[in-house]
PDB file of C-alpha atoms and ligand atoms in Angstrom:
ATOM      1  CA  MET A   8       0.014  -0.074   0.125  1.00  0.00           C
ATOM      2  CA  SER A   9       1.211   3.500  -0.985  1.00  0.00           C
ATOM      3  CA  PHE A  10       1.590   6.352   1.465  1.00  0.00           C
ATOM      4  CA  PRO A  11      -0.088   9.525   0.160  1.00  0.00           C
ATOM      5  CA  VAL A  12       1.901  12.633   0.843  1.00  0.00           C
ATOM      6  CA  ILE A  13      -0.163  15.402   3.008  1.00  0.00           C
ATOM      7  CA  GLY A  14       0.635  18.992   3.102  1.00  0.00           C
ATOM      8  CA  ILE A  15      -0.251  20.362   6.323  1.00  0.00           C
ATOM      9  CA  THR A  16      -0.562  24.409   6.810  1.00  0.00           C
ATOM     10  CA  THR A  17       0.853  25.909   9.802  1.00  0.00           C
ATOM     11  CA  GLY A  18       1.257  29.105  11.674  1.00  0.00           C
ATOM     12  CA  HIS A  19       3.855  31.464  13.451  1.00  0.00           C
ATOM     13  CA  SER A  20       4.269  31.893  17.229  1.00  0.00           C
ATOM     14  CA  GLN A  21       6.853  32.732  19.568  1.00  0.00           C
ATOM     15  CA  ASN A  22       8.924  30.268  21.775  1.00  0.00           C
ATOM     16  CA  LYS A  23       9.572  30.812  25.399  1.00  0.00           C
ATOM     17  CA  TYR A  24      12.203  33.565  24.534  1.00  0.00           C
ATOM     18  CA  GLY A  25      10.208  35.525  22.440  1.00  0.00           C
ATOM     19  CA  LEU A  26      11.821  34.083  19.454  1.00  0.00           C
ATOM     20  CA  PRO A  27       9.482  33.567  16.196  1.00  0.00           C
ATOM     21  CA  GLN A  28       9.059  30.085  15.363  1.00  0.00           C
ATOM     22  CA  ILE A  29       6.311  28.127  12.652  1.00  0.00           C
ATOM     23  CA  HIS A  30       3.907  26.595  14.608  1.00  0.00           C
ATOM     24  CA  LEU A  31       1.719  23.196  14.183  1.00  0.00           C
ATOM     25  CA  LEU A  32       0.486  20.895  17.154  1.00  0.00           C
ATOM     26  CA  ASP A  33       1.794  17.387  16.603  1.00  0.00           C
ATOM     27  CA  THR A  34      -1.651  16.143  16.464  1.00  0.00           C
ATOM     28  CA  TYR A  35      -2.172  16.969  13.064  1.00  0.00           C
ATOM     29  CA  VAL A  36       0.599  15.443  12.280  1.00  0.00           C
ATOM     30  CA  ASN A  37       0.214  12.099  14.430  1.00  0.00           C
ATOM     31  CA  ALA A  38      -3.516  11.688  13.029  1.00  0.00           C
ATOM     32  CA  THR A  39      -2.155  12.235   9.683  1.00  0.00           C
ATOM     33  CA  LEU A  40       0.317   9.539  10.335  1.00  0.00           C
ATOM     34  CA  LYS A  41      -2.048   7.054  12.157  1.00  0.00           C
ATOM     35  CA  ALA A  42      -4.571   7.292   9.007  1.00  0.00           C
ATOM     36  CA  GLY A  43      -1.644   6.095   6.675  1.00  0.00           C
ATOM     37  CA  GLY A  44      -0.200   9.360   5.421  1.00  0.00           C
ATOM     38  CA  ILE A  45       2.796  11.064   5.018  1.00  0.00           C
ATOM     39  CA  PRO A  46       2.731  14.232   6.738  1.00  0.00           C
ATOM     40  CA  ILE A  47       4.818  17.220   5.342  1.00  0.00           C
ATOM     41  CA  ILE A  48       4.581  20.986   6.991  1.00  0.00           C
ATOM     42  CA  LEU A  49       4.186  23.547   4.832  1.00  0.00           C
ATOM     43  CA  PRO A  50       5.619  26.935   6.041  1.00  0.00           C
ATOM     44  CA  PRO A  51       3.508  30.113   5.474  1.00  0.00           C
ATOM     45  CA  GLU A  52       6.532  31.964   4.235  1.00  0.00           C
ATOM     46  CA  LEU A  53       6.086  29.553   0.830  1.00  0.00           C
ATOM     47  CA  HIS A  54       3.387  32.084   0.435  1.00  0.00           C
ATOM     48  CA  ARG A  55       6.657  34.596  -1.277  1.00  0.00           C
ATOM     49  CA  GLU A  56       6.561  34.276  -5.173  1.00  0.00           C
ATOM     50  CA  GLU A  57       4.410  31.234  -5.089  1.00  0.00           C
ATOM     51  CA  LYS A  58       6.881  29.292  -4.105  1.00  0.00           C
ATOM     52  CA  TRP A  59       4.524  26.607  -2.530  1.00  0.00           C
ATOM     53  CA  MET A  60       3.728  25.908  -6.397  1.00  0.00           C
ATOM     54  CA  GLU A  61       7.032  24.235  -6.298  1.00  0.00           C
ATOM     55  CA  ILE A  62       5.709  21.264  -3.950  1.00  0.00           C
ATOM     56  CA  TYR A  63       2.273  21.443  -4.550  1.00  0.00           C
ATOM     57  CA  ASN A  64       2.292  18.797  -7.421  1.00  0.00           C
ATOM     58  CA  GLN A  65       3.836  16.033  -4.958  1.00  0.00           C
ATOM     59  CA  LEU A  66       1.048  16.874  -2.500  1.00  0.00           C
ATOM     60  CA  ASP A  67      -1.797  14.394  -2.878  1.00  0.00           C
ATOM     61  CA  GLY A  68      -3.829  15.872   0.052  1.00  0.00           C
ATOM     62  CA  ILE A  69      -3.977  19.421   1.673  1.00  0.00           C
ATOM     63  CA  LEU A  70      -4.857  19.348   5.345  1.00  0.00           C
ATOM     64  CA  LEU A  71      -5.879  22.792   6.612  1.00  0.00           C
ATOM     65  CA  SER A  72      -4.851  22.573  10.143  1.00  0.00           C
ATOM     66  CA  GLY A  73      -6.709  24.730  13.183  1.00  0.00           C
ATOM     67  CA  GLY A  74      -5.178  28.236  14.408  1.00  0.00           C
ATOM     68  CA  ALA A  75      -6.100  31.832  14.999  1.00  0.00           C
ATOM     69  CA  ASP A  76      -8.214  33.860  13.223  1.00  0.00           C
ATOM     70  CA  ILE A  77      -8.193  35.019   9.826  1.00  0.00           C
ATOM     71  CA  ASN A  78      -7.823  38.545   9.275  1.00  0.00           C
ATOM     72  CA  PRO A  79     -11.339  40.433   9.312  1.00  0.00           C
ATOM     73  CA  GLN A  80     -10.749  42.396   6.364  1.00  0.00           C
ATOM     74  CA  ARG A  81     -10.524  39.723   4.160  1.00  0.00           C
ATOM     75  CA  PHE A  82     -14.330  39.066   4.007  1.00  0.00           C
ATOM     76  CA  GLY A  83     -15.955  42.222   5.491  1.00  0.00           C
ATOM     77  CA  GLY A  84     -16.169  40.946   9.145  1.00  0.00           C
ATOM     78  CA  GLU A  85     -17.243  43.113  12.156  1.00  0.00           C
ATOM     79  CA  ALA A  86     -14.346  44.185  14.171  1.00  0.00           C
ATOM     80  CA  HIS A  87     -14.204  42.683  17.822  1.00  0.00           C
ATOM     81  CA  PRO A  88     -11.734  42.653  20.604  1.00  0.00           C
ATOM     82  CA  SER A  89     -11.413  39.039  20.793  1.00  0.00           C
ATOM     83  CA  ILE A  90     -10.000  38.505  17.454  1.00  0.00           C
ATOM     84  CA  HIS A  91      -6.449  37.401  17.680  1.00  0.00           C
ATOM     85  CA  ASP A  92      -2.730  36.649  15.969  1.00  0.00           C
ATOM     86  CA  ILE A  93      -3.755  37.802  12.392  1.00  0.00           C
ATOM     87  CA  ASP A  94      -1.218  36.086  10.313  1.00  0.00           C
ATOM     88  CA  ASP A  95      -1.737  37.662   6.639  1.00  0.00           C
ATOM     89  CA  THR A  96       0.875  35.225   5.219  1.00  0.00           C
ATOM     90  CA  ARG A  97      -0.919  32.528   6.720  1.00  0.00           C
ATOM     91  CA  ASP A  98      -4.255  33.706   5.367  1.00  0.00           C
ATOM     92  CA  SER A  99      -2.531  34.060   1.971  1.00  0.00           C
ATOM     93  CA  ILE A 100      -1.281  30.969   1.297  1.00  0.00           C
ATOM     94  CA  GLU A 101      -4.115  28.593   2.847  1.00  0.00           C
ATOM     95  CA  ILE A 102      -6.620  30.327   0.412  1.00  0.00           C
ATOM     96  CA  ALA A 103      -4.204  30.394  -2.492  1.00  0.00           C
ATOM     97  CA  ILE A 104      -3.757  26.316  -1.926  1.00  0.00           C
ATOM     98  CA  THR A 105      -7.175  25.925  -0.936  1.00  0.00           C
ATOM     99  CA  ARG A 106      -8.104  27.555  -4.232  1.00  0.00           C
ATOM    100  CA  LYS A 107      -5.701  25.220  -6.355  1.00  0.00           C
ATOM    101  CA  ALA A 108      -6.774  22.380  -4.562  1.00  0.00           C
ATOM    102  CA  ILE A 109     -10.784  23.051  -5.539  1.00  0.00           C
ATOM    103  CA  ASP A 110      -9.648  23.970  -9.468  1.00  0.00           C
ATOM    104  CA  ASP A 111      -7.212  20.742  -9.420  1.00  0.00           C
ATOM    105  CA  SER A 112     -10.046  18.059  -7.625  1.00  0.00           C
ATOM    106  CA  LYS A 113      -7.375  17.466  -4.854  1.00  0.00           C
ATOM    107  CA  PRO A 114      -8.732  16.441  -1.731  1.00  0.00           C
ATOM    108  CA  PHE A 115      -8.451  18.503   0.954  1.00  0.00           C
ATOM    109  CA  PHE A 116      -9.659  18.516   4.780  1.00  0.00           C
ATOM    110  CA  GLY A 117     -10.393  21.814   7.041  1.00  0.00           C
ATOM    111  CA  ILE A 118     -10.307  21.653  10.578  1.00  0.00           C
ATOM    112  CA  CYS A 119     -11.387  24.479  12.998  1.00  0.00           C
ATOM    113  CA  ARG A 120     -10.099  27.470  11.175  1.00  0.00           C
ATOM    114  CA  GLY A 121      -9.600  25.319   8.007  1.00  0.00           C
ATOM    115  CA  PHE A 122     -13.131  25.019   7.842  1.00  0.00           C
ATOM    116  CA  GLN A 123     -13.867  28.928   8.093  1.00  0.00           C
ATOM    117  CA  LEU A 124     -10.829  29.250   5.745  1.00  0.00           C
ATOM    118  CA  LEU A 125     -12.828  27.401   3.453  1.00  0.00           C
ATOM    119  CA  ASN A 126     -15.898  29.543   3.732  1.00  0.00           C
ATOM    120  CA  VAL A 127     -13.708  32.408   3.387  1.00  0.00           C
ATOM    121  CA  ALA A 128     -12.087  31.289   0.468  1.00  0.00           C
ATOM    122  CA  LEU A 129     -15.416  31.159  -1.523  1.00  0.00           C
ATOM    123  CA  GLY A 130     -16.697  34.105  -0.299  1.00  0.00           C
ATOM    124  CA  GLY A 131     -18.065  33.506   2.414  1.00  0.00           C
ATOM    125  CA  THR A 132     -18.231  35.386   6.137  1.00  0.00           C
ATOM    126  CA  LEU A 133     -17.796  34.443   9.833  1.00  0.00           C
ATOM    127  CA  TYR A 134     -19.086  35.467  12.836  1.00  0.00           C
ATOM    128  CA  THR A 135     -16.108  37.214  14.487  1.00  0.00           C
ATOM    129  CA  HIS A 136     -17.344  36.448  17.577  1.00  0.00           C
ATOM    130  CA  ILE A 137     -20.179  33.965  18.266  1.00  0.00           C
ATOM    131  CA  ARG A 138     -21.532  35.178  21.667  1.00  0.00           C
ATOM    132  CA  ASP A 139     -21.871  38.469  20.746  1.00  0.00           C
ATOM    133  CA  GLN A 140     -23.075  37.919  17.073  1.00  0.00           C
ATOM    134  CA  PHE A 141     -25.199  34.860  17.014  1.00  0.00           C
ATOM    135  CA  SER A 142     -27.760  33.736  19.252  1.00  0.00           C
ATOM    136  CA  ALA A 143     -25.874  30.540  20.257  1.00  0.00           C
ATOM    137  CA  LYS A 144     -27.679  28.637  23.097  1.00  0.00           C
ATOM    138  CA  ILE A 145     -24.624  26.066  23.350  1.00  0.00           C
ATOM    139  CA  GLU A 146     -20.988  27.442  24.612  1.00  0.00           C
ATOM    140  CA  HIS A 147     -18.527  26.832  21.750  1.00  0.00           C
ATOM    141  CA  GLU A 148     -15.545  27.962  22.701  1.00  0.00           C
ATOM    142  CA  THR A 149     -14.573  25.142  25.591  1.00  0.00           C
ATOM    143  CA  SER A 150     -12.693  26.246  28.605  1.00  0.00           C
ATOM    144  CA  PRO A 151      -8.628  25.743  28.235  1.00  0.00           C
ATOM    145  CA  GLN A 152      -8.674  23.890  31.310  1.00  0.00           C
ATOM    146  CA  GLU A 153     -10.632  20.935  29.593  1.00  0.00           C
ATOM    147  CA  PRO A 154      -9.157  18.021  27.666  1.00  0.00           C
ATOM    148  CA  ARG A 155      -8.933  18.974  23.967  1.00  0.00           C
ATOM    149  CA  ASN A 156     -11.318  15.948  23.543  1.00  0.00           C
ATOM    150  CA  LYS A 157     -14.088  16.617  25.954  1.00  0.00           C
ATOM    151  CA  LEU A 158     -17.456  16.378  23.938  1.00  0.00           C
ATOM    152  CA  VAL A 159     -19.686  19.324  24.588  1.00  0.00           C
ATOM    153  CA  HIS A 160     -22.045  19.332  22.209  1.00  0.00           C
ATOM    154  CA  THR A 161     -23.869  17.507  19.242  1.00  0.00           C
ATOM    155  CA  VAL A 162     -24.284  18.139  15.402  1.00  0.00           C
ATOM    156  CA  ARG A 163     -26.946  16.462  13.488  1.00  0.00           C
ATOM    157  CA  LEU A 164     -25.818  15.517   9.802  1.00  0.00           C
ATOM    158  CA  GLU A 165     -27.636  15.956   6.176  1.00  0.00           C
ATOM    159  CA  LYS A 166     -28.277  12.444   5.101  1.00  0.00           C
ATOM    160  CA  ASN A 167     -27.350  13.385   1.801  1.00  0.00           C
ATOM    161  CA  SER A 168     -23.828  14.547   2.277  1.00  0.00           C
ATOM    162  CA  HIS A 169     -20.355  12.897   1.589  1.00  0.00           C
ATOM    163  CA  LEU A 170     -19.651  13.607   5.486  1.00  0.00           C
ATOM    164  CA  ALA A 171     -22.687  11.357   6.507  1.00  0.00           C
ATOM    165  CA  GLN A 172     -21.591   8.598   4.164  1.00  0.00           C
ATOM    166  CA  ILE A 173     -17.870   8.426   5.726  1.00  0.00           C
ATOM    167  CA  LEU A 174     -19.492   8.997   9.503  1.00  0.00           C
ATOM    168  CA  GLU A 175     -22.313   6.507   8.944  1.00  0.00           C
ATOM    169  CA  VAL A 176     -24.643   8.276  11.956  1.00  0.00           C
ATOM    170  CA  GLU A 177     -26.935  11.171  11.718  1.00  0.00           C
ATOM    171  CA  MET A 178     -26.080  12.428  15.254  1.00  0.00           C
ATOM    172  CA  LEU A 179     -22.250  12.835  16.295  1.00  0.00           C
ATOM    173  CA  SER A 180     -20.897  14.281  19.431  1.00  0.00           C
ATOM    174  CA  VAL A 181     -18.033  16.623  18.879  1.00  0.00           C
ATOM    175  CA  ASN A 182     -15.403  18.899  20.829  1.00  0.00           C
ATOM    176  CA  SER A 183     -16.116  22.492  20.153  1.00  0.00           C
ATOM    177  CA  TRP A 184     -12.974  25.095  20.558  1.00  0.00           C
ATOM    178  CA  HIS A 185     -14.014  28.078  18.386  1.00  0.00           C
ATOM    179  CA  HIS A 186     -15.015  31.236  19.284  1.00  0.00           C
ATOM    180  CA  GLN A 187     -15.964  32.042  15.607  1.00  0.00           C
ATOM    181  CA  GLY A 188     -18.583  30.665  13.235  1.00  0.00           C
ATOM    182  CA  ALA A 189     -19.360  30.415   9.558  1.00  0.00           C
ATOM    183  CA  LYS A 190     -22.240  33.191   8.611  1.00  0.00           C
ATOM    184  CA  ASP A 191     -22.624  33.403   5.116  1.00  0.00           C
ATOM    185  CA  ILE A 192     -22.156  30.672   3.304  1.00  0.00           C
ATOM    186  CA  PRO A 193     -21.294  30.831  -0.642  1.00  0.00           C
ATOM    187  CA  SER A 194     -23.859  28.440  -2.650  1.00  0.00           C
ATOM    188  CA  ALA A 195     -20.641  26.557  -3.922  1.00  0.00           C
ATOM    189  CA  LEU A 196     -20.666  24.469  -0.661  1.00  0.00           C
ATOM    190  CA  LYS A 197     -22.966  22.348   0.752  1.00  0.00           C
ATOM    191  CA  ILE A 198     -23.740  22.450   4.778  1.00  0.00           C
ATOM    192  CA  THR A 199     -23.490  19.084   5.909  1.00  0.00           C
ATOM    193  CA  SER A 200     -24.287  19.615  10.019  1.00  0.00           C
ATOM    194  CA  HIS A 201     -25.384  22.390  12.728  1.00  0.00           C
ATOM    195  CA  ALA A 202     -25.397  22.139  16.060  1.00  0.00           C
ATOM    196  CA  PRO A 203     -28.435  22.188  18.052  1.00  0.00           C
ATOM    197  CA  ASP A 204     -28.525  26.239  18.228  1.00  0.00           C
ATOM    198  CA  GLY A 205     -28.464  26.140  14.392  1.00  0.00           C
ATOM    199  CA  LEU A 206     -24.285  27.326  13.955  1.00  0.00           C
ATOM    200  CA  VAL A 207     -22.959  25.633  10.917  1.00  0.00           C
ATOM    201  CA  GLU A 208     -20.680  22.725  11.857  1.00  0.00           C
ATOM    202  CA  SER A 209     -19.338  21.357   8.599  1.00  0.00           C
ATOM    203  CA  LEU A 210     -19.341  22.084   4.900  1.00  0.00           C
ATOM    204  CA  GLU A 211     -18.275  20.031   1.727  1.00  0.00           C
ATOM    205  CA  LEU A 212     -17.495  20.808  -1.887  1.00  0.00           C
ATOM    206  CA  PRO A 213     -20.112  18.652  -4.008  1.00  0.00           C
ATOM    207  CA  GLU A 214     -18.415  16.592  -6.666  1.00  0.00           C
ATOM    208  CA  HIS A 215     -14.908  17.072  -5.142  1.00  0.00           C
ATOM    209  CA  PRO A 216     -13.173  13.678  -4.306  1.00  0.00           C
ATOM    210  CA  PHE A 217     -12.630  14.807  -0.729  1.00  0.00           C
ATOM    211  CA  GLY A 218     -13.582  18.500  -0.155  1.00  0.00           C
ATOM    212  CA  ILE A 219     -14.644  18.391   3.606  1.00  0.00           C
ATOM    213  CA  ALA A 220     -14.567  20.811   6.442  1.00  0.00           C
ATOM    214  CA  VAL A 221     -15.099  20.446  10.294  1.00  0.00           C
ATOM    215  CA  GLN A 222     -15.455  22.912  12.776  1.00  0.00           C
ATOM    216  CA  TRP A 223     -14.637  20.627  15.547  1.00  0.00           C
ATOM    217  CA  HIS A 224     -11.315  18.784  16.283  1.00  0.00           C
ATOM    218  CA  PRO A 225     -11.078  15.317  15.047  1.00  0.00           C
ATOM    219  CA  GLU A 226      -7.482  15.238  15.868  1.00  0.00           C
ATOM    220  CA  TRP A 227      -7.812  15.433  19.111  1.00  0.00           C
ATOM    221  CA  MET A 228      -9.982  12.279  19.195  1.00  0.00           C
ATOM    222  CA  THR A 229      -8.506   9.740  16.626  1.00  0.00           C
ATOM    223  CA  LYS A 230      -9.394   7.002  19.402  1.00  0.00           C
ATOM    224  CA  ASP A 231     -12.962   7.508  18.223  1.00  0.00           C
ATOM    225  CA  PRO A 232     -14.027   5.041  15.637  1.00  0.00           C
ATOM    226  CA  HIS A 233     -16.039   8.062  13.558  1.00  0.00           C
ATOM    227  CA  MET A 234     -13.100  10.340  13.678  1.00  0.00           C
ATOM    228  CA  GLN A 235     -10.857   7.763  12.568  1.00  0.00           C
ATOM    229  CA  ALA A 236     -12.797   6.926   9.484  1.00  0.00           C
ATOM    230  CA  LEU A 237     -13.043  10.207   8.709  1.00  0.00           C
ATOM    231  CA  PHE A 238      -9.065  10.593   8.931  1.00  0.00           C
ATOM    232  CA  ARG A 239      -8.833   7.419   6.793  1.00  0.00           C
ATOM    233  CA  ALA A 240     -11.548   8.627   4.301  1.00  0.00           C
ATOM    234  CA  PHE A 241      -9.084  11.594   3.592  1.00  0.00           C
ATOM    235  CA  ILE A 242      -6.037   9.725   3.174  1.00  0.00           C
ATOM    236  CA  ASP A 243      -7.512   7.271   0.978  1.00  0.00           C
ATOM    237  CA  ALA A 244      -8.809   9.847  -0.759  1.00  0.00           C
ATOM    238  CA  SER A 245      -5.707  10.965  -1.426  1.00  0.00           C
ATOM    239  CA  ARG A 246      -3.784   7.842  -1.791  1.00  0.00           C
ATOM    240  CA  LYS A 247      -6.170   7.614  -5.062  1.00  0.00           C
ATOM    241  CA  GLN A 248      -4.848  11.030  -6.342  1.00  0.00           C
ATOM    242  CA  LYS A 249      -1.222   9.882  -6.334  1.00  0.00           C
TER     243      LYS A 249
HETATM  244 MN1   MN B  13     -19.074  23.813  18.049  1.00  0.00          MN
END
């Protein structure tokens, strides 16, 4: 069996000395490996002069990882004091790669910020702080003291979706680590699940081999058979690209 190569997007942070570093939680790498993929970390700096194009054709799939907020100027979003760690270089490379993967029918999987990114890349908008802009009856921003795999709300899946075919359930319990959410959604994207308060929790691109994005964090729940199935379906679709 071959091992598809998965490009994983990254962000920036600072180490304990305040020095700049490329940032990716290892859960994305480990979940990719566990599902049978070979992770390749893509630094945002590859955006300069479109250097990412030099490696793009060797990637069988793209994993849009979680992270900080997208610059609200990209989608005409409401300013909010909670918006944090804007990273224009990261926004640029992720939007460019996502649009290219859509055009090329290359499998991609968006997680949390990656879900929001897919929406923005196709012209959608975000609630820049759910609590103040959406009548949420659920707390989507779990306290940082809690374990990352804590299940805090359910999602109801659309039966006729690629996501529901993979998960083989109508209801799923998920974790929730987001303070922003999808607001206006472009017609090119299919809404595939909602939280009980009506917030959209997943999107997909119909007619694409694997163009799925979820607001929750399956990479923290790789012991859960449903989340395993989701990662494996992404890696299997990427393998077919080889
Ligand atoms: Mn949620």
